């Protein structure tokens, strides 16, 4: 139990569907992240939110749309995805400032399959 | 650009010592992190270096040389449960929140 909860854990969707991934952190952190993990590829940073403002957006296709309504919740809205978007989507949080290392705490991930 | 390299796979014997290397070239540097990831699980934090030198934490130690863009993770007294992927990550970016991960090293510990 890392204090970061992701739902759903598994999701199968067609290319025309709209779905959302949800992440909630119970650690009081001020930054939240979405990462994509594909087989045989490094973890790819998708989005970073700090104090609910998006501070990084690594050229992610517009079919992925993040939303951060408050510092504890992060969503990834999915729309007209492609089969190559099938991957493990990991949410993470960190405490960016203060006397700490600021390491990432990851959720268990949402395994997405696009048919 | 940003580039982090690690060996893809390593094998070691239970009770032995193994060193996993990581080299990096990144725009901005605000710390180097090592994570462990067991198959089907989330990555978990192992160690953090921001200054040159060795950080020791039980059976695990991590070393950093910023001038060489080099780090290693040293695992002593290997146990079967240490079989996992080990991810090197560098934190940089404008706000110090851009964590860039290497490809990970899959370590197999054999009896």
mmCIF file with all atom_site columns, N, CA and C in Angstrom, chain B residues 10-48:
data_model
loop_
_atom_site.group_PDB
_atom_site.id
_atom_site.type_symbol
_atom_site.label_atom_id
_atom_site.label_alt_id
_atom_site.label_comp_id
_atom_site.label_asym_id
_atom_site.label_entity_id
_atom_site.label_seq_id
_atom_site.pdbx_PDB_ins_code
_atom_site.Cartn_x
_atom_site.Cartn_y
_atom_site.Cartn_z
_atom_site.occupancy
_atom_site.B_iso_or_equiv
_atom_site.pdbx_formal_charge
_atom_site.auth_seq_id
_atom_site.auth_comp_id
_atom_site.auth_asym_id
_atom_site.auth_atom_id
_atom_site.pdbx_PDB_model_num
ATOM 1   N N  . UNK B 1 10 ? 20.790 -8.687  -16.071 1.00 0.00 ? 10 UNK B N  1
ATOM 2   C CA . UNK B 1 10 ? 21.933 -9.188  -15.320 1.00 0.00 ? 10 UNK B CA 1
ATOM 3   C C  . UNK B 1 10 ? 21.489 -10.426 -14.547 1.00 0.00 ? 10 UNK B C  1
ATOM 4   N N  . UNK B 1 11 ? 22.457 -11.286 -14.307 1.00 0.00 ? 11 UNK B N  1
ATOM 5   C CA . UNK B 1 11 ? 22.193 -12.497 -13.533 1.00 0.00 ? 11 UNK B CA 1
ATOM 6   C C  . UNK B 1 11 ? 23.244 -12.605 -12.451 1.00 0.00 ? 11 UNK B C  1
ATOM 7   N N  . UNK B 1 12 ? 22.827 -13.002 -11.250 1.00 0.00 ? 12 UNK B N  1
ATOM 8   C CA . UNK B 1 12 ? 23.770 -13.174 -10.143 1.00 0.00 ? 12 UNK B CA 1
ATOM 9   C C  . UNK B 1 12 ? 23.280 -14.321 -9.269  1.00 0.00 ? 12 UNK B C  1
ATOM 10  N N  . UNK B 1 13 ? 24.156 -14.724 -8.380  1.00 0.00 ? 13 UNK B N  1
ATOM 11  C CA . UNK B 1 13 ? 23.862 -15.869 -7.514  1.00 0.00 ? 13 UNK B CA 1
ATOM 12  C C  . UNK B 1 13 ? 23.473 -15.395 -6.125  1.00 0.00 ? 13 UNK B C  1
ATOM 13  N N  . UNK B 1 14 ? 22.588 -16.121 -5.514  1.00 0.00 ? 14 UNK B N  1
ATOM 14  C CA . UNK B 1 14 ? 22.152 -15.823 -4.143  1.00 0.00 ? 14 UNK B CA 1
ATOM 15  C C  . UNK B 1 14 ? 23.378 -15.682 -3.230  1.00 0.00 ? 14 UNK B C  1
ATOM 16  N N  . UNK B 1 15 ? 23.368 -14.627 -2.404  1.00 0.00 ? 15 UNK B N  1
ATOM 17  C CA . UNK B 1 15 ? 24.480 -14.384 -1.490  1.00 0.00 ? 15 UNK B CA 1
ATOM 18  C C  . UNK B 1 15 ? 25.592 -13.537 -2.062  1.00 0.00 ? 15 UNK B C  1
ATOM 19  N N  . UNK B 1 16 ? 25.593 -13.333 -3.363  1.00 0.00 ? 16 UNK B N  1
ATOM 20  C CA . UNK B 1 16 ? 26.658 -12.574 -4.024  1.00 0.00 ? 16 UNK B CA 1
ATOM 21  C C  . UNK B 1 16 ? 26.382 -11.068 -3.958  1.00 0.00 ? 16 UNK B C  1
ATOM 22  N N  . UNK B 1 17 ? 27.292 -10.306 -4.596  1.00 0.00 ? 17 UNK B N  1
ATOM 23  C CA . UNK B 1 17 ? 27.162 -8.849  -4.723  1.00 0.00 ? 17 UNK B CA 1
ATOM 24  C C  . UNK B 1 17 ? 27.003 -8.527  -6.206  1.00 0.00 ? 17 UNK B C  1
ATOM 25  N N  . UNK B 1 18 ? 26.118 -7.590  -6.520  1.00 0.00 ? 18 UNK B N  1
ATOM 26  C CA . UNK B 1 18 ? 25.952 -7.189  -7.919  1.00 0.00 ? 18 UNK B CA 1
ATOM 27  C C  . UNK B 1 18 ? 25.916 -5.668  -8.003  1.00 0.00 ? 18 UNK B C  1
ATOM 28  N N  . UNK B 1 19 ? 26.502 -5.130  -9.069  1.00 0.00 ? 19 UNK B N  1
ATOM 29  C CA . UNK B 1 19 ? 26.528 -3.684  -9.289  1.00 0.00 ? 19 UNK B CA 1
ATOM 30  C C  . UNK B 1 19 ? 25.801 -3.372  -10.588 1.00 0.00 ? 19 UNK B C  1
ATOM 31  N N  . UNK B 1 20 ? 24.806 -2.530  -10.522 1.00 0.00 ? 20 UNK B N  1
ATOM 32  C CA . UNK B 1 20 ? 24.035 -2.149  -11.703 1.00 0.00 ? 20 UNK B CA 1
ATOM 33  C C  . UNK B 1 20 ? 24.394 -0.701  -12.042 1.00 0.00 ? 20 UNK B C  1
ATOM 34  N N  . UNK B 1 21 ? 24.915 -0.495  -13.242 1.00 0.00 ? 21 UNK B N  1
ATOM 35  C CA . UNK B 1 21 ? 25.385 0.826   -13.649 1.00 0.00 ? 21 UNK B CA 1
ATOM 36  C C  . UNK B 1 21 ? 24.323 1.620   -14.386 1.00 0.00 ? 21 UNK B C  1
ATOM 37  N N  . UNK B 1 22 ? 24.458 2.925   -14.302 1.00 0.00 ? 22 UNK B N  1
ATOM 38  C CA . UNK B 1 22 ? 23.539 3.836   -14.990 1.00 0.00 ? 22 UNK B CA 1
ATOM 39  C C  . UNK B 1 22 ? 24.335 5.046   -15.457 1.00 0.00 ? 22 UNK B C  1
ATOM 40  N N  . UNK B 1 23 ? 24.257 5.366   -16.728 1.00 0.00 ? 23 UNK B N  1
ATOM 41  C CA . UNK B 1 23 ? 24.866 6.596   -17.233 1.00 0.00 ? 23 UNK B CA 1
ATOM 42  C C  . UNK B 1 23 ? 23.765 7.493   -17.782 1.00 0.00 ? 23 UNK B C  1
ATOM 43  N N  . UNK B 1 24 ? 23.973 8.794   -17.636 1.00 0.00 ? 24 UNK B N  1
ATOM 44  C CA . UNK B 1 24 ? 22.891 9.705   -18.023 1.00 0.00 ? 24 UNK B CA 1
ATOM 45  C C  . UNK B 1 24 ? 23.430 10.975  -18.662 1.00 0.00 ? 24 UNK B C  1
ATOM 46  N N  . UNK B 1 25 ? 22.624 11.503  -19.564 1.00 0.00 ? 25 UNK B N  1
ATOM 47  C CA . UNK B 1 25 ? 22.853 12.836  -20.132 1.00 0.00 ? 25 UNK B CA 1
ATOM 48  C C  . UNK B 1 25 ? 21.494 13.500  -20.133 1.00 0.00 ? 25 UNK B C  1
ATOM 49  N N  . UNK B 1 26 ? 21.320 14.486  -19.261 1.00 0.00 ? 26 UNK B N  1
ATOM 50  C CA . UNK B 1 26 ? 20.006 15.119  -19.142 1.00 0.00 ? 26 UNK B CA 1
ATOM 51  C C  . UNK B 1 26 ? 20.155 16.630  -19.098 1.00 0.00 ? 26 UNK B C  1
ATOM 52  N N  . UNK B 1 27 ? 19.095 17.319  -19.463 1.00 0.00 ? 27 UNK B N  1
ATOM 53  C CA . UNK B 1 27 ? 19.078 18.773  -19.360 1.00 0.00 ? 27 UNK B CA 1
ATOM 54  C C  . UNK B 1 27 ? 18.567 19.127  -17.978 1.00 0.00 ? 27 UNK B C  1
ATOM 55  N N  . UNK B 1 28 ? 19.467 19.552  -17.125 1.00 0.00 ? 28 UNK B N  1
ATOM 56  C CA . UNK B 1 28 ? 19.104 19.843  -15.741 1.00 0.00 ? 28 UNK B CA 1
ATOM 57  C C  . UNK B 1 28 ? 19.301 18.613  -14.875 1.00 0.00 ? 28 UNK B C  1
ATOM 58  N N  . UNK B 1 29 ? 19.728 18.837  -13.648 1.00 0.00 ? 29 UNK B N  1
ATOM 59  C CA . UNK B 1 29 ? 19.928 17.716  -12.730 1.00 0.00 ? 29 UNK B CA 1
ATOM 60  C C  . UNK B 1 29 ? 19.506 18.165  -11.338 1.00 0.00 ? 29 UNK B C  1
ATOM 61  N N  . UNK B 1 30 ? 18.601 17.389  -10.760 1.00 0.00 ? 30 UNK B N  1
ATOM 62  C CA . UNK B 1 30 ? 18.124 17.702  -9.417  1.00 0.00 ? 30 UNK B CA 1
ATOM 63  C C  . UNK B 1 30 ? 17.968 16.409  -8.628  1.00 0.00 ? 30 UNK B C  1
ATOM 64  N N  . UNK B 1 31 ? 18.881 15.472  -8.875  1.00 0.00 ? 31 UNK B N  1
ATOM 65  C CA . UNK B 1 31 ? 18.877 14.239  -8.107  1.00 0.00 ? 31 UNK B CA 1
ATOM 66  C C  . UNK B 1 31 ? 18.742 13.004  -8.972  1.00 0.00 ? 31 UNK B C  1
ATOM 67  N N  . UNK B 1 32 ? 19.340 11.920  -8.513  1.00 0.00 ? 32 UNK B N  1
ATOM 68  C CA . UNK B 1 32 ? 19.242 10.637  -9.203  1.00 0.00 ? 32 UNK B CA 1
ATOM 69  C C  . UNK B 1 32 ? 18.609 9.628   -8.260  1.00 0.00 ? 32 UNK B C  1
ATOM 70  N N  . UNK B 1 33 ? 17.666 8.876   -8.762  1.00 0.00 ? 33 UNK B N  1
ATOM 71  C CA . UNK B 1 33 ? 16.872 7.951   -7.957  1.00 0.00 ? 33 UNK B CA 1
ATOM 72  C C  . UNK B 1 33 ? 17.002 6.536   -8.511  1.00 0.00 ? 33 UNK B C  1
ATOM 73  N N  . UNK B 1 34 ? 16.942 5.575   -7.617  1.00 0.00 ? 34 UNK B N  1
ATOM 74  C CA . UNK B 1 34 ? 16.833 4.169   -8.009  1.00 0.00 ? 34 UNK B CA 1
ATOM 75  C C  . UNK B 1 34 ? 15.515 3.620   -7.475  1.00 0.00 ? 34 UNK B C  1
ATOM 76  N N  . UNK B 1 35 ? 14.830 2.859   -8.338  1.00 0.00 ? 35 UNK B N  1
ATOM 77  C CA . UNK B 1 35 ? 13.577 2.227   -7.981  1.00 0.00 ? 35 UNK B CA 1
ATOM 78  C C  . UNK B 1 35 ? 13.673 0.737   -8.277  1.00 0.00 ? 35 UNK B C  1
ATOM 79  N N  . UNK B 1 36 ? 12.925 -0.037  -7.503  1.00 0.00 ? 36 UNK B N  1
ATOM 80  C CA . UNK B 1 36 ? 12.809 -1.470  -7.741  1.00 0.00 ? 36 UNK B CA 1
ATOM 81  C C  . UNK B 1 36 ? 11.387 -1.754  -8.218  1.00 0.00 ? 36 UNK B C  1
ATOM 82  N N  . UNK B 1 37 ? 11.265 -2.595  -9.232  1.00 0.00 ? 37 UNK B N  1
ATOM 83  C CA . UNK B 1 37 ? 9.939  -2.963  -9.714  1.00 0.00 ? 37 UNK B CA 1
ATOM 84  C C  . UNK B 1 37 ? 9.845  -4.471  -9.920  1.00 0.00 ? 37 UNK B C  1
ATOM 85  N N  . UNK B 1 38 ? 9.047  -5.133  -9.098  1.00 0.00 ? 38 UNK B N  1
ATOM 86  C CA . UNK B 1 38 ? 8.766  -6.545  -9.311  1.00 0.00 ? 38 UNK B CA 1
ATOM 87  C C  . UNK B 1 38 ? 7.714  -6.666  -10.400 1.00 0.00 ? 38 UNK B C  1
ATOM 88  N N  . UNK B 1 39 ? 7.741  -7.789  -11.093 1.00 0.00 ? 39 UNK B N  1
ATOM 89  C CA . UNK B 1 39 ? 6.824  -8.020  -12.212 1.00 0.00 ? 39 UNK B CA 1
ATOM 90  C C  . UNK B 1 39 ? 5.380  -7.842  -11.763 1.00 0.00 ? 39 UNK B C  1
ATOM 91  N N  . UNK B 1 40 ? 4.645  -7.040  -12.503 1.00 0.00 ? 40 UNK B N  1
ATOM 92  C CA . UNK B 1 40 ? 3.232  -6.830  -12.202 1.00 0.00 ? 40 UNK B CA 1
ATOM 93  C C  . UNK B 1 40 ? 2.953  -5.891  -11.046 1.00 0.00 ? 40 UNK B C  1
ATOM 94  N N  . UNK B 1 41 ? 4.006  -5.248  -10.527 1.00 0.00 ? 41 UNK B N  1
ATOM 95  C CA . UNK B 1 41 ? 3.811  -4.350  -9.390  1.00 0.00 ? 41 UNK B CA 1
ATOM 96  C C  . UNK B 1 41 ? 4.297  -2.944  -9.722  1.00 0.00 ? 41 UNK B C  1
ATOM 97  N N  . UNK B 1 42 ? 3.978  -2.001  -8.836  1.00 0.00 ? 42 UNK B N  1
ATOM 98  C CA . UNK B 1 42 ? 4.428  -0.620  -9.014  1.00 0.00 ? 42 UNK B CA 1
ATOM 99  C C  . UNK B 1 42 ? 5.900  -0.489  -8.639  1.00 0.00 ? 42 UNK B C  1
ATOM 100 N N  . UNK B 1 43 ? 6.613  0.458   -9.238  1.00 0.00 ? 43 UNK B N  1
ATOM 101 C CA . UNK B 1 43 ? 7.985  0.735   -8.803  1.00 0.00 ? 43 UNK B CA 1
ATOM 102 C C  . UNK B 1 43 ? 7.988  1.267   -7.363  1.00 0.00 ? 43 UNK B C  1
ATOM 103 N N  . UNK B 1 44 ? 8.991  0.878   -6.591  1.00 0.00 ? 44 UNK B N  1
ATOM 104 C CA . UNK B 1 44 ? 9.131  1.390   -5.233  1.00 0.00 ? 44 UNK B CA 1
ATOM 105 C C  . UNK B 1 44 ? 10.507 2.023   -5.077  1.00 0.00 ? 44 UNK B C  1
ATOM 106 N N  . UNK B 1 45 ? 10.565 3.097   -4.324  1.00 0.00 ? 45 UNK B N  1
ATOM 107 C CA . UNK B 1 45 ? 11.776 3.891   -4.142  1.00 0.00 ? 45 UNK B CA 1
ATOM 108 C C  . UNK B 1 45 ? 12.825 3.123   -3.342  1.00 0.00 ? 45 UNK B C  1
ATOM 109 N N  . UNK B 1 46 ? 14.078 3.158   -3.836  1.00 0.00 ? 46 UNK B N  1
ATOM 110 C CA . UNK B 1 46 ? 15.178 2.518   -3.130  1.00 0.00 ? 46 UNK B CA 1
ATOM 111 C C  . UNK B 1 46 ? 16.162 3.538   -2.560  1.00 0.00 ? 46 UNK B C  1
ATOM 112 N N  . UNK B 1 47 ? 16.618 4.476   -3.424  1.00 0.00 ? 47 UNK B N  1
ATOM 113 C CA . UNK B 1 47 ? 17.676 5.368   -2.971  1.00 0.00 ? 47 UNK B CA 1
ATOM 114 C C  . UNK B 1 47 ? 17.684 6.661   -3.765  1.00 0.00 ? 47 UNK B C  1
ATOM 115 N N  . UNK B 1 48 ? 18.403 7.645   -3.211  1.00 0.00 ? 48 UNK B N  1
ATOM 116 C CA . UNK B 1 48 ? 18.460 8.993   -3.780  1.00 0.00 ? 48 UNK B CA 1
ATOM 117 C C  . UNK B 1 48 ? 19.859 9.547   -3.583  1.00 0.00 ? 48 UNK B C  1
#
